[in-house]
Amino acid sequence: MPPGSKISIDLKNIIRLSSVIVLALAVVLSLTLSSCSGKESNQQLEENLTEAAPVVSPMLSSNADITKGNEFFLKGEFKEAIDFYENGIAQNRSVAFYNIGVSYYLMGNIKKSEEAFRRSVAEDPTFREALMNLAVVLIQTDKLAEAEKYVEQLLKDDNSAKLLVNMANIHLKRGETAKAAQYFREAMDKGDNSKYVLSNYAYFLMSVGEYKDGIQIIEKLEYKDYTDYYNLAKAYLNINMDKAALDSVERALRINRTEDALSLAADAYHALGDFYNEIKSLDFLIGINPDKEYMFRLARAYYLNGKMTQSQNEIRSLIETYPEIHKYYRLYYEVLIALGYIREAGEMAEDAYNKFKTDNTLYTVVKHKIIYHEDVESIKSRLFVDRTSPYLELGRTAYYIAKDIMLKAREHILNVPPETDNDYYVFRSYILQRYGKYDNALAFAKGINNIRPESFWYRFVAYFNMGDIRGVQELLAEQVARKAEYRKLMRVSFHLVPRIEDIDFSYRFDGSFEDMLTTILYPLFMDPDDMMDFVALGYKMLQEDSKVVALQELERSVEYSEGIKLNNDGVALLLDYKFQQAYNKFEEANKLLNNNPYALYNMGLAKLNLGDVNGAAKYFDTAILQNNYHFPAYLGMAVCFSKKGQMHKAMDYYNLVRDRVEQVAEGKRKIPEPVIYAGFLAEMGFKGYTRVIDAIGDKKDDNSFLAAMVSIAEYMKTGNFEALNPLQEPNTIFRGHALRDLLGTLEGETATFDESIKVDRLYRFMKAYAILKQGAGAPDIKPEEYPDDIMVLKELVYYTILMSDRDKSLEYLQQLSRITIRSTELYKASLYYFMWVEDFVNAEASYTSLDSLNYTDSYVDYYKMLYFMLNYNGRRLISSVKSYMKEYPADIKGKAVRILYSIKEEDFELALNSLNDLKKEDSNFLKSLPLEMTIDGL
């Protein structure tokens, strides 16, 4: 049962045996009195049939007919007992009439019971038991003044707890709760723990809303009767313990299969959402009593169970028979909507309003016009009148939701009682979702009738946006199991929520080994002798005669001192962080050295430091083509592929390095240091940290580079930041100090820039990224510091997107476009930006431009999927998903977006199966999606 819902209590119905939660048989009289009208000969019959009833037991008598009647009474054969009691009237009129009254009472004939007790009292006005039982039936027949007179008379001589409870019940029936409470307190103070006192006090507590206290008392009773179980069921329903309510009412039905209990059972099934059994219960009830309320509940149960045709037949029949009852029209409207008869539903709503002119029929008209985009302004004057009511407040809420004025909508919905209409829960959930309060929105969404599409979608949106994969799983399973006809379509959409992990920064630093490798890849200085040893080793290993000519050519090429000098000048510039100037030197050197693998590798490294991953990959690859034993170039390719999201290819390059280092070692030749270093770095690419540590061993004490390798390996193995302390020493490894600083940022150890190395562009932007990732804000980097630098402008676009500064992001994009309109980085950044601001015209233009440039990478392919999800196009989306999954099989993003596609297409079974599979790979994948889901209007 949703928040705010309660079973209403009507004390006026106490006259019926078990029609309400309070009192019911709520009159307590003593069963243990020892005298009757002062005559010692009158004693109570020892029996247990009245133990659960408020009347006092039959009396013994020396009269043979009365004695025989008592024998039948003890067997529960009350009709036969009455026959014998009537025969005994002549000898003992007061006792005979008294016993007849008790028998009729237990048969449920209150009228004849009252007549018999009155005649008994008339025969003997001092007969206390007869007065007590007469008071019982008078209270139950609402003859409270007369009952009060007798109870007051009895209380003068016997201030018992049971009589005090009778007086409390009289006041309770009058609505005098305070007086009733006073008498109940007096009764409880007597310490009487009889079932009557305890159960009546429990019923009183339930009547004033103290359900749990009342339940606790009844549950502790050793013996519980029909009334106890019935009232327990009522109380449990009111505290939303619906299963316990059903269990209690089923126990009541096993004792007495009354119409009231059957109706309550239907209520319990309804609260549990078991509409199938609610329908069965109501069908049975209608067979007993074709009451129109039962028939309305049946029509509603058919609707909630998804049986729209049956519901339509039932509610239409009710409207034909009882056209004056306007609540029938609202259900009929919802059924027509569910069947897809939108026009007919609108016309029926108008007709109902014209017929009744009530607020609830007006609300239905307003709701219909808002949802189906009709002119609501024409009836605005009827909605905003100088009075209020729950349905007018609902209509005003709907109006302001349609106008997207959520503050006003919230003001009005807070004036609506939850039980007014199920739309209360829809509107509360919708408004809260618009404020991003998904946990609160979910609580209200759970109150929406399950048959309504809003029930599924509002809960789904909340679970999705909270990243609650279990909630999404359960909802999909529920949806798959549903077999309901409901043709109303819901409008849902996705919106991009920028995440640093999904943005294609050129200078990422997330602490991965590849990020670390990017920082420490070193340029290669050319020494003619060393270079000859290194390159000759590669060609010698090939053992091919044709390479001898190549070797001779290479030996001649290294004599070109100018080319070597240019390369080495470039190395000096790169070590001084002047990457563009270094690249220019390497490019000149390579022309003179005729595609020398050293120069090509250095060109790639300069490009990598400039943020141009594609350019870097091109030169690393060419270096390998020139010499496939050029190990640093292999490491450079591993870095580039990792940045492109293709880790499987990066691992291939690590593997090639390992294999070829082993080949070199097997040749028992002197292994150049670059080969040794490359081998250790490749091993760490495979997470072989322990192997690196063990292989280096004590050699680290004599070699600063090897000491740095051990330091990095120990950090990657243990996560101990102190293991990186050796990197602070000078002359250990290229950028060792910077690497420790960057890792310290992620570890929370170093939050500010190291000014001594801030000139290093790669360090500065990686540091800016790390600070931004830690939530410390965007870096203060101005484009003027790097004039006309495409990569820098691109980074600034992404920084400002993450800081939600739309204007600044657009400004940087415009500067970028003025430099070049042929840059893939421009269109990649603009695609992301325009998806974010939901300018799908320009997003399409960016997408088309990337296509025309024949450019793709993992980010572009991911952005394409997101674009088709945001600006939904099912055909283009599923095509891009399939391509992504084929190109990046290890990346879960394609699988995740495919699930969203299945959900948008309402293929819930496929979505559920795919989600179950993906959850095994990543149990938190929902939280990694850069998407927020919303309901688009009512």
GROMACS .gro file of C-alpha atoms in nm, residues 627-791:
model
  165
  627ASN     CA    1   6.337  -0.214  -3.799
  628ASN     CA    2   6.103  -0.461  -3.638
  629TYR     CA    3   6.340  -0.496  -3.344
  630HIS     CA    4   6.286  -0.132  -3.248
  631PHE     CA    5   6.147  -0.203  -2.901
  632PRO     CA    6   6.074   0.153  -2.777
  633ALA     CA    7   5.857   0.204  -3.084
  634TYR     CA    8   5.658  -0.107  -2.990
  635LEU     CA    9   5.596   0.045  -2.648
  636GLY     CA   10   5.488   0.368  -2.815
  637MET     CA   11   5.236   0.173  -3.025
  638ALA     CA   12   5.102   0.002  -2.710
  639VAL     CA   13   5.041   0.345  -2.557
  640CYS     CA   14   4.864   0.472  -2.868
  641PHE     CA   15   4.634   0.172  -2.894
  642SER     CA   16   4.549   0.194  -2.525
  643LYS     CA   17   4.451   0.559  -2.573
  644LYS     CA   18   4.232   0.454  -2.864
  645GLY     CA   19   4.053   0.205  -2.643
  646GLN     CA   20   4.203  -0.099  -2.813
  647MET     CA   21   4.381  -0.268  -2.526
  648HIS     CA   22   4.385  -0.604  -2.701
  649LYS     CA   23   4.614  -0.452  -2.965
  650ALA     CA   24   4.826  -0.285  -2.699
  651MET     CA   25   4.876  -0.627  -2.539
  652ASP     CA   26   4.985  -0.764  -2.876
  653TYR     CA   27   5.268  -0.511  -2.885
  654TYR     CA   28   5.375  -0.591  -2.530
  655ASN     CA   29   5.383  -0.955  -2.629
  656LEU     CA   30   5.596  -0.882  -2.937
  657VAL     CA   31   5.851  -0.702  -2.720
  658ARG     CA   32   5.868  -0.990  -2.473
  659ASP     CA   33   5.910  -1.250  -2.748
  660ARG     CA   34   6.181  -1.059  -2.928
  661VAL     CA   35   6.371  -0.976  -2.611
  662GLU     CA   36   6.378  -1.350  -2.545
  663GLN     CA   37   6.515  -1.407  -2.898
  664VAL     CA   38   6.788  -1.154  -2.832
  665ALA     CA   39   6.878  -1.322  -2.503
  666GLU     CA   40   6.892  -1.665  -2.668
  667GLY     CA   41   7.147  -1.531  -2.918
  668LYS     CA   42   7.391  -1.479  -2.628
  669ARG     CA   43   7.492  -1.143  -2.766
  670LYS     CA   44   7.549  -0.825  -2.570
  671ILE     CA   45   7.202  -0.682  -2.517
  672PRO     CA   46   7.178  -0.304  -2.557
  673GLU     CA   47   7.026  -0.120  -2.259
  674PRO     CA   48   6.719   0.003  -2.458
  675VAL     CA   49   6.630  -0.362  -2.520
  676ILE     CA   50   6.662  -0.448  -2.151
  677TYR     CA   51   6.451  -0.152  -2.044
  678ALA     CA   52   6.185  -0.222  -2.307
  679GLY     CA   53   6.159  -0.582  -2.189
  680PHE     CA   54   6.090  -0.480  -1.829
  681LEU     CA   55   5.833  -0.220  -1.936
  682ALA     CA   56   5.654  -0.473  -2.158
  683GLU     CA   57   5.647  -0.720  -1.868
  684MET     CA   58   5.476  -0.458  -1.653
  685GLY     CA   59   5.226  -0.411  -1.933
  686PHE     CA   60   5.126  -0.771  -1.858
  687LYS     CA   61   5.109  -0.690  -1.484
  688GLY     CA   62   5.422  -0.899  -1.428
  689TYR     CA   63   5.540  -0.671  -1.149
  690THR     CA   64   5.682  -0.947  -0.932
  691ARG     CA   65   5.876  -1.092  -1.225
  692VAL     CA   66   6.031  -0.752  -1.296
  693ILE     CA   67   6.130  -0.702  -0.933
  694ASP     CA   68   6.284  -1.049  -0.911
  695ALA     CA   69   6.462  -1.022  -1.247
  696ILE     CA   70   6.626  -0.690  -1.163
  697GLY     CA   71   6.720  -0.792  -0.811
  698ASP     CA   72   7.035  -0.625  -0.683
  699LYS     CA   73   7.114  -0.474  -1.023
  700LYS     CA   74   6.897  -0.177  -0.925
  701ASP     CA   75   7.168  -0.061  -0.687
  702ASP     CA   76   7.403   0.008  -0.978
  703ASN     CA   77   7.157   0.139  -1.234
  704SER     CA   78   6.922   0.432  -1.169
  705PHE     CA   79   6.692   0.331  -1.453
  706LEU     CA   80   6.652  -0.020  -1.313
  707ALA     CA   81   6.595   0.129  -0.966
  708ALA     CA   82   6.311   0.333  -1.117
  709MET     CA   83   6.167   0.019  -1.280
  710VAL     CA   84   6.159  -0.157  -0.942
  711SER     CA   85   6.001   0.148  -0.779
  712ILE     CA   86   5.718   0.156  -1.035
  713ALA     CA   87   5.668  -0.221  -1.021
  714GLU     CA   88   5.643  -0.217  -0.641
  715TYR     CA   89   5.390   0.067  -0.651
  716MET     CA   90   5.177  -0.112  -0.912
  717LYS     CA   91   5.197  -0.433  -0.710
  718THR     CA   92   5.125  -0.295  -0.363
  719GLY     CA   93   4.967   0.047  -0.414
  720ASN     CA   94   5.215   0.183  -0.161
  721PHE     CA   95   5.284   0.543  -0.261
  722GLU     CA   96   5.607   0.549  -0.062
  723ALA     CA   97   5.750   0.293  -0.305
  724LEU     CA   98   5.778   0.583  -0.553
  725ASN     CA   99   6.012   0.786  -0.332
  726PRO     CA  100   6.323   0.686  -0.536
  727LEU     CA  101   6.172   0.874  -0.833
  728GLN     CA  102   6.239   1.199  -0.647
  729GLU     CA  103   6.612   1.144  -0.687
  730PRO     CA  104   6.773   1.324  -0.983
  731ASN     CA  105   6.884   1.133  -1.290
  732THR     CA  106   6.672   0.823  -1.227
  733ILE     CA  107   6.435   0.815  -1.521
  734PHE     CA  108   6.287   1.064  -1.765
  735ARG     CA  109   6.004   1.248  -1.583
  736GLY     CA  110   6.040   1.029  -1.273
  737HIS     CA  111   5.968   1.327  -1.046
  738ALA     CA  112   5.666   1.429  -1.256
  739LEU     CA  113   5.532   1.075  -1.254
  740ARG     CA  114   5.542   1.061  -0.875
  741ASP     CA  115   5.371   1.400  -0.855
  742LEU     CA  116   5.089   1.288  -1.090
  743LEU     CA  117   5.031   0.965  -0.900
  744GLY     CA  118   5.038   1.166  -0.578
  745THR     CA  119   4.754   1.380  -0.710
  746LEU     CA  120   4.535   1.074  -0.759
  747GLU     CA  121   4.639   0.946  -0.417
  748GLY     CA  122   4.555   1.279  -0.253
  749GLU     CA  123   4.919   1.343  -0.167
  750THR     CA  124   5.003   1.633  -0.401
  751ALA     CA  125   4.718   1.865  -0.487
  752THR     CA  126   4.905   2.159  -0.643
  753PHE     CA  127   5.125   2.204  -0.947
  754ASP     CA  128   5.499   2.163  -0.913
  755GLU     CA  129   5.607   2.499  -1.051
  756SER     CA  130   5.956   2.366  -1.131
  757ILE     CA  131   5.817   2.136  -1.403
  758LYS     CA  132   5.502   2.326  -1.499
  759VAL     CA  133   5.672   2.421  -1.825
  760ASP     CA  134   5.636   2.055  -1.926
  761ARG     CA  135   5.320   2.065  -2.134
  762LEU     CA  136   5.245   1.696  -2.088
  763TYR     CA  137   5.287   1.721  -1.710
  764ARG     CA  138   5.081   2.039  -1.689
  765PHE     CA  139   4.780   1.901  -1.876
  766MET     CA  140   4.796   1.558  -1.714
  767LYS     CA  141   4.810   1.733  -1.377
  768ALA     CA  142   4.514   1.952  -1.473
  769TYR     CA  143   4.321   1.640  -1.569
  770ALA     CA  144   4.408   1.464  -1.241
  771ILE     CA  145   4.303   1.769  -1.036
  772LEU     CA  146   3.978   1.794  -1.229
  773LYS     CA  147   3.915   1.424  -1.175
  774GLN     CA  148   3.963   1.469  -0.802
  775GLY     CA  149   3.688   1.733  -0.807
  776ALA     CA  150   3.915   2.027  -0.737
  777GLY     CA  151   3.789   2.237  -1.029
  778ALA     CA  152   3.912   2.336  -1.371
  779PRO     CA  153   4.274   2.448  -1.420
  780ASP     CA  154   4.364   2.805  -1.497
  781ILE     CA  155   4.500   2.755  -1.848
  782LYS     CA  156   4.450   3.025  -2.108
  783PRO     CA  157   4.454   2.955  -2.482
  784GLU     CA  158   4.685   3.255  -2.529
  785GLU     CA  159   4.961   3.054  -2.365
  786TYR     CA  160   4.942   2.809  -2.654
  787PRO     CA  161   4.843   3.018  -2.958
  788ASP     CA  162   4.653   2.836  -3.234
  789ASP     CA  163   4.711   2.502  -3.063
  790ILE     CA  164   4.434   2.263  -3.166
  791MET     CA  165   4.502   2.011  -2.891
   0.00000   0.00000   0.00000
